[in-house]
Coordinates of C-alpha atoms in Angstrom, one line a residue:
Chain A
M1 CA 16.9 -46.8 42.9
E2 CA 13.7 -45.2 44.0
E3 CA 12.8 -42.5 41.5
E4 CA 11.0 -39.4 42.7
L5 CA 7.7 -38.6 41.1
E6 CA 7.8 -35.6 38.8
S7 CA 4.0 -35.1 38.8
G8 CA 4.1 -32.8 41.8
V9 CA 0.8 -34.3 42.9
V10 CA 0.4 -34.4 46.7
K11 CA -2.3 -36.7 48.1
K12 CA -3.4 -37.4 51.6
F13 CA -2.0 -40.9 52.4
L14 CA -3.3 -42.8 55.4
Y15 CA -1.6 -46.0 56.6
I16 CA -4.0 -48.0 58.8
N17 CA -2.2 -50.3 61.1
R18 CA -4.5 -52.9 62.8
R19 CA -2.1 -55.8 63.4
A20 CA 0.0 -56.8 66.4
P21 CA 3.7 -56.5 65.7
H22 CA 5.6 -59.9 65.8
G23 CA 3.2 -62.7 65.1
T24 CA 3.0 -61.8 61.4
V25 CA 5.2 -59.7 59.1
Y26 CA 2.4 -57.2 58.2
A27 CA 3.3 -54.5 60.8
H28 CA 7.0 -54.6 59.9
E29 CA 6.6 -54.5 56.2
A30 CA 3.9 -51.7 56.5
L31 CA 6.6 -49.6 58.2
E32 CA 8.9 -50.2 55.3
V33 CA 6.3 -48.8 53.0
V34 CA 6.0 -45.7 55.2
L35 CA 9.8 -45.2 55.2
I36 CA 10.0 -45.5 51.4
G37 CA 6.8 -43.4 50.9
A38 CA 8.3 -40.6 53.0
A39 CA 10.6 -39.8 50.1
F40 CA 7.7 -39.0 47.8
E41 CA 6.6 -36.0 49.8
Q42 CA 3.0 -36.9 50.2
D43 CA 0.8 -35.8 53.1
V44 CA 1.3 -38.8 55.3
S45 CA -0.7 -39.9 58.4
L46 CA -0.5 -43.2 60.4
A47 CA -3.5 -44.6 62.2
F48 CA -3.2 -47.3 64.9
I49 CA -6.5 -49.2 65.4
D50 CA -7.3 -52.5 67.1
D51 CA -4.2 -54.7 67.7
G52 CA -2.2 -52.1 65.8
V53 CA -1.8 -50.2 69.0
F54 CA 0.4 -53.0 70.3
Q55 CA 3.0 -52.0 67.6
L56 CA 3.7 -48.8 69.7
K57 CA 4.1 -50.5 73.1
K58 CA 7.4 -49.4 74.6
D59 CA 10.2 -51.7 75.8
Q60 CA 9.8 -54.2 73.0
D61 CA 12.8 -56.5 73.0
T62 CA 13.0 -59.2 70.3
S63 CA 16.5 -60.5 71.2
E64 CA 15.2 -63.8 72.4
I65 CA 13.0 -64.5 69.4
N66 CA 15.8 -63.5 67.1
T67 CA 13.6 -61.2 64.9
K68 CA 14.2 -57.6 63.9
N69 CA 13.0 -55.1 66.6
F70 CA 11.4 -52.7 64.1
S71 CA 9.5 -50.9 66.9
K72 CA 12.6 -48.7 67.3
I73 CA 11.9 -47.3 63.9
F74 CA 8.8 -45.4 65.1
A75 CA 11.0 -43.1 67.1
A76 CA 12.9 -42.3 63.9
L77 CA 9.9 -41.4 61.8
E78 CA 10.2 -37.8 62.8
M79 CA 13.4 -37.6 60.8
Y80 CA 11.5 -38.7 57.7
D81 CA 9.0 -35.9 58.3
V82 CA 6.3 -38.5 59.2
E83 CA 4.9 -36.8 62.3
K84 CA 1.2 -37.5 62.3
L85 CA 0.6 -40.6 64.3
Y86 CA -3.0 -41.2 65.5
V87 CA -4.1 -43.8 68.0
E88 CA -7.7 -44.7 68.5
R89 CA -8.6 -44.3 72.2
E90 CA -11.2 -47.1 72.2
S91 CA -8.6 -49.6 70.8
L92 CA -6.0 -48.4 73.4
E93 CA -8.3 -48.6 76.4
S94 CA -9.9 -51.9 75.5
R95 CA -6.3 -53.4 75.5
G96 CA -5.5 -52.0 78.9
L97 CA -3.0 -49.6 77.6
K98 CA -2.4 -45.9 78.4
E99 CA -0.6 -43.2 76.4
D100 CA 2.3 -43.6 78.8
D101 CA 2.8 -47.2 77.7
L102 CA 3.6 -46.1 74.1
S103 CA 7.1 -45.6 72.8
V104 CA 6.5 -42.4 70.8
D105 CA 4.4 -39.2 70.9
V106 CA 1.1 -39.8 69.3
K107 CA -2.2 -38.1 69.2
V108 CA -4.9 -40.2 70.9
I109 CA -8.3 -39.6 69.3
D110 CA -11.7 -41.0 69.7
S111 CA -13.6 -43.0 67.2
S112 CA -15.5 -40.0 65.7
E113 CA -12.2 -38.3 65.0
M114 CA -10.7 -41.4 63.6
K115 CA -13.8 -41.7 61.3
K116 CA -13.1 -38.2 60.1
L117 CA -9.4 -38.9 59.5
I118 CA -10.3 -41.9 57.3
T119 CA -13.0 -40.0 55.4
D120 CA -10.6 -37.1 54.7
S121 CA -7.8 -39.3 53.4
E122 CA -7.3 -39.9 49.7
V123 CA -5.2 -43.0 49.5
I124 CA -5.5 -45.6 52.2
F125 CA -3.1 -48.4 52.7
N126 CA -3.9 -51.5 54.7
F127 CA -1.5 -54.3 55.1
Chain B
M1 CA -11.0 -45.0 35.3
I2 CA -7.4 -45.9 36.3
F3 CA -7.0 -48.6 39.0
G4 CA -4.0 -49.6 41.1
I5 CA -4.2 -53.0 42.8
L6 CA -2.3 -54.2 45.8
V7 CA -2.1 -58.0 46.4
N8 CA -0.7 -58.9 49.9
E9 CA -1.1 -62.7 49.9
G10 CA 0.5 -65.6 48.0
P11 CA -1.4 -67.9 45.5
Y12 CA -3.5 -70.8 46.7
Q13 CA -3.1 -70.1 50.4
H14 CA -5.6 -67.3 50.5
Q15 CA -8.4 -66.1 48.2
A16 CA -6.8 -62.6 47.9
S17 CA -5.0 -63.3 44.6
D18 CA -8.1 -64.9 43.1
S19 CA -10.3 -62.0 44.1
A20 CA -7.7 -59.4 42.8
Y21 CA -7.6 -61.3 39.4
L22 CA -11.3 -61.5 39.0
F23 CA -11.6 -57.8 40.0
A24 CA -8.9 -56.8 37.5
K25 CA -10.6 -58.8 34.7
A26 CA -14.0 -57.3 35.4
A27 CA -12.5 -53.8 35.5
I28 CA -10.9 -54.3 32.1
E29 CA -14.2 -55.7 30.7
E30 CA -15.9 -52.6 31.9
G31 CA -13.4 -50.5 30.0
H32 CA -11.2 -49.4 32.8
T33 CA -7.4 -49.4 32.9
I34 CA -5.2 -51.3 35.4
F35 CA -2.2 -49.0 35.9
R36 CA -0.3 -51.5 38.0
V37 CA -0.7 -54.6 40.2
F38 CA 1.8 -54.5 43.0
F39 CA 2.6 -57.7 44.9
Y40 CA 3.7 -57.3 48.5
H41 CA 4.4 -59.6 51.5
D42 CA 3.8 -63.2 50.5
G43 CA 2.0 -61.8 47.5
V44 CA 5.3 -61.8 45.6
N45 CA 5.0 -65.6 45.4
N46 CA 2.3 -65.0 42.7
G47 CA 5.2 -64.3 40.3
T48 CA 6.9 -67.7 40.2
R49 CA 7.1 -69.5 36.9
L50 CA 7.9 -72.8 38.7
A51 CA 4.4 -73.5 40.0
T52 CA 2.7 -76.7 38.8
P53 CA -0.8 -76.9 40.1
P54 CA -2.9 -80.0 39.2
Q55 CA -4.4 -79.9 35.7
D56 CA -8.0 -79.4 37.0
D57 CA -7.0 -76.3 39.1
R58 CA -6.4 -72.8 38.0
H59 CA -2.9 -71.7 37.3
I60 CA -2.7 -68.5 39.3
P61 CA 0.8 -67.2 38.1
N62 CA 0.1 -68.0 34.5
R63 CA -3.3 -66.4 34.7
W64 CA -1.7 -63.1 35.8
S65 CA 0.9 -63.4 33.0
E66 CA -1.8 -63.9 30.4
L67 CA -3.9 -61.0 31.6
A68 CA -0.9 -58.8 31.6
N69 CA 0.0 -59.9 28.1
E70 CA -3.4 -59.2 26.7
H71 CA -3.9 -55.9 28.4
N72 CA -0.5 -54.5 29.0
I73 CA -0.7 -54.5 32.8
D74 CA 2.4 -53.7 34.9
L75 CA 2.9 -56.6 37.4
V76 CA 5.4 -55.6 40.0
L77 CA 6.9 -57.7 42.8
C78 CA 8.3 -55.7 45.7
V79 CA 12.1 -56.2 45.7
A80 CA 12.5 -56.3 49.5
A81 CA 9.7 -58.9 49.9
A82 CA 10.9 -60.8 46.9
Q83 CA 14.5 -61.1 48.1
R84 CA 13.4 -62.4 51.5
R85 CA 11.2 -65.0 49.9
G86 CA 13.5 -66.2 47.1
M87 CA 11.7 -64.6 44.1
V88 CA 14.5 -63.8 41.6
D89 CA 14.6 -62.2 38.1
P90 CA 17.6 -62.4 35.8
D91 CA 19.0 -59.1 37.2
E92 CA 18.6 -60.1 40.8
M93 CA 20.1 -63.5 39.9
K94 CA 23.3 -61.7 38.7
R95 CA 23.4 -59.1 41.5
N96 CA 23.0 -61.7 44.3
K97 CA 24.9 -64.4 42.6
K98 CA 22.1 -67.0 42.5
D99 CA 22.2 -70.1 40.3
A100 CA 18.7 -69.5 38.8
D101 CA 15.9 -67.1 38.4
N102 CA 12.2 -68.0 38.8
I103 CA 10.1 -65.1 37.7
A104 CA 7.1 -65.6 35.5
E105 CA 6.5 -63.8 32.2
K106 CA 5.4 -60.2 32.4
F107 CA 6.3 -59.8 36.1
R108 CA 9.1 -57.5 37.1
I109 CA 10.8 -56.8 40.4
S110 CA 11.1 -53.2 41.6
G111 CA 11.0 -51.0 44.7
L112 CA 8.2 -50.0 47.1
G113 CA 8.3 -46.7 45.4
Q114 CA 6.2 -48.3 42.6
L115 CA 3.4 -48.9 45.1
I116 CA 3.5 -45.3 46.3
E117 CA 3.5 -44.2 42.7
A118 CA 0.4 -46.4 42.0
G119 CA -1.3 -44.7 45.0
V120 CA -0.5 -41.3 43.5
Q121 CA -1.2 -42.0 39.9
A122 CA -4.2 -44.3 40.0
E123 CA -7.7 -42.9 40.6
R124 CA -8.6 -45.8 42.8
L125 CA -6.3 -48.1 44.8
I126 CA -7.8 -51.3 46.0
T127 CA -6.1 -53.9 48.3
F128 CA -6.6 -57.6 48.5
G129 CA -5.0 -59.3 51.4
D130 CA -5.5 -61.3 54.6
Chain C
M1 CA -16.5 -44.1 50.6
L2 CA -16.6 -47.9 49.8
H3 CA -15.5 -50.2 52.6
T4 CA -14.8 -53.8 51.9
V5 CA -14.7 -56.5 54.6
N6 CA -13.2 -59.9 53.8
K7 CA -13.3 -61.6 57.2
S8 CA -15.9 -63.7 59.0
P9 CA -17.3 -61.6 61.9
F10 CA -17.3 -64.8 63.9
E11 CA -13.5 -65.0 63.7
K12 CA -12.1 -61.5 63.3
N13 CA -13.2 -58.0 64.3
S14 CA -12.8 -56.4 60.9
L15 CA -16.6 -55.9 60.4
E16 CA -17.0 -54.6 63.9
T17 CA -14.3 -52.1 63.5
C18 CA -15.6 -51.1 60.1
L19 CA -19.0 -50.4 61.5
R20 CA -17.5 -48.4 64.4
L21 CA -15.4 -46.2 62.0
I22 CA -17.7 -45.9 59.0
D23 CA -19.0 -42.6 58.0
D24 CA -22.6 -41.8 56.8
N25 CA -23.0 -42.0 53.1
S26 CA -20.7 -45.1 52.9
A27 CA -21.2 -48.4 51.3
I28 CA -20.0 -51.7 52.6
L29 CA -19.2 -54.7 50.4
L30 CA -18.7 -58.1 52.0
I31 CA -16.3 -60.3 50.1
E32 CA -14.6 -63.7 50.6
D33 CA -15.3 -64.9 54.2
G34 CA -16.8 -61.5 54.9
V35 CA -20.0 -62.7 53.3
Y36 CA -20.9 -64.5 56.5
G37 CA -21.5 -61.1 58.0
A38 CA -24.6 -60.8 55.8
L39 CA -26.4 -64.0 57.2
K40 CA -29.7 -63.6 59.0
N41 CA -30.4 -65.1 62.5
T42 CA -26.8 -64.9 63.7
S43 CA -25.3 -63.3 66.8
I44 CA -24.4 -60.2 64.9
S45 CA -27.4 -59.9 62.5
E46 CA -28.9 -57.2 64.8
T47 CA -25.7 -55.1 64.6
V48 CA -25.7 -55.4 60.8
I49 CA -29.4 -54.5 60.5
D50 CA -28.7 -51.5 62.7
A51 CA -25.9 -50.4 60.4
Q52 CA -28.2 -50.6 57.5
K53 CA -29.9 -47.4 58.8
I54 CA -26.9 -45.4 57.7
T55 CA -25.1 -47.7 55.3
K56 CA -26.0 -49.6 52.2
I57 CA -24.6 -53.2 52.4
Y58 CA -23.7 -55.3 49.5
V59 CA -22.4 -58.9 49.2
L60 CA -20.3 -60.4 46.4
G61 CA -22.5 -63.1 44.8
P62 CA -19.7 -65.4 43.5
D63 CA -18.3 -65.6 47.1
L64 CA -21.8 -66.2 48.5
K65 CA -22.5 -69.0 46.0
A66 CA -19.2 -70.7 46.6
R67 CA -20.1 -71.0 50.3
G68 CA -23.5 -72.6 49.6
L69 CA -25.5 -69.5 50.3
D70 CA -27.9 -67.3 48.4
K71 CA -30.1 -64.3 48.9
S72 CA -32.6 -66.3 51.0
S73 CA -29.9 -66.8 53.7
L74 CA -29.3 -63.1 54.0
I75 CA -30.6 -60.2 56.1
S76 CA -33.2 -58.3 54.0
N77 CA -32.1 -55.3 51.9
I78 CA -28.6 -56.6 51.4
E79 CA -27.9 -56.4 47.7
V80 CA -26.1 -59.3 46.0
I81 CA -23.8 -58.1 43.2
D82 CA -21.3 -59.7 40.8
Y83 CA -17.7 -58.6 40.0
K84 CA -19.0 -56.1 37.5
G85 CA -21.1 -54.6 40.3
F86 CA -18.0 -54.6 42.5
V87 CA -16.1 -52.6 39.9
N88 CA -19.0 -50.2 39.6
L89 CA -19.0 -49.6 43.3
T90 CA -15.3 -48.7 43.2
V91 CA -16.0 -46.2 40.4
E92 CA -19.1 -44.6 42.1
N93 CA -17.2 -44.2 45.4
E94 CA -14.2 -41.9 45.2
K95 CA -12.3 -43.7 48.0
I96 CA -11.8 -47.2 49.1
Q97 CA -11.0 -48.6 52.5
N98 CA -10.3 -52.4 52.7
W99 CA -10.8 -53.8 56.2
L100 CA -8.6 -56.9 56.1

């Protein structure tokens, strides 16, 4: 159903995730865009800032709230060639988290590097 | 300049759809082109033709339809978000065996690829949401 | 780059994060409840004034007016623009980041 673009244009896409995972649908539906977007062969990066870092917390189990545990999808992103995941160190530390608390391999970067990542991107999605 | 617009919130609950509409209108008045308005999350609810706001209030879905009619704007509701929230066009009605459709004039339902395409094709992509 | 912020800084951290991650040569446009970030004599006014050293800050007039505010309520050197001005900012700046 999804048609590939024929233009051959490759842009730098950045998905900025700033929401915690289960209280609202934004994080889940953002991930659905990432998965569909992967088929378009753009240059994709994901940034986790503010409460967005909670999306990557390991051991999430939604069985008792009866919602979809989409956190498992992060581990599968590699198969979609989505490999650039960046976490802002300040956001992580201010929430008492360490890299070990996260479910997938990410690159932890400081605010100045995050600033550069945002500036260097061409299309930025916020959900 | 070619614009893509992403609307992430439903009508009336949040100012996002109003802001997006006023932005689109101003952009057109300035001679720019709106390539597509993509409605995601609760934003798909902007596409209902069953809304009946009070007479003295703006009619948000109709306002989008009219703008699209006048300026040939592509209004797309995300299919996954629409199915979850009960937004149905005639095709979806048949496919999912529903007893009615409820999509407003000039809106269509399609995949998230349309949003990615807007990001690639438009010179500017702007998001209105919560 | 144009950054928009649509949240009150007294409720959400969107403006704070925007200011932390904004690059030099950027512009910030405050819209919807974001316009409250432009008020003078608030707990965050100093932070916003500080940001003005590197960033030009704009406020969307229609959203300001709707909330019973005008230029006299704002930190100095914040420019009030209309929707046409909003569109022009998105044209002048090649990229847009919307802090929701």
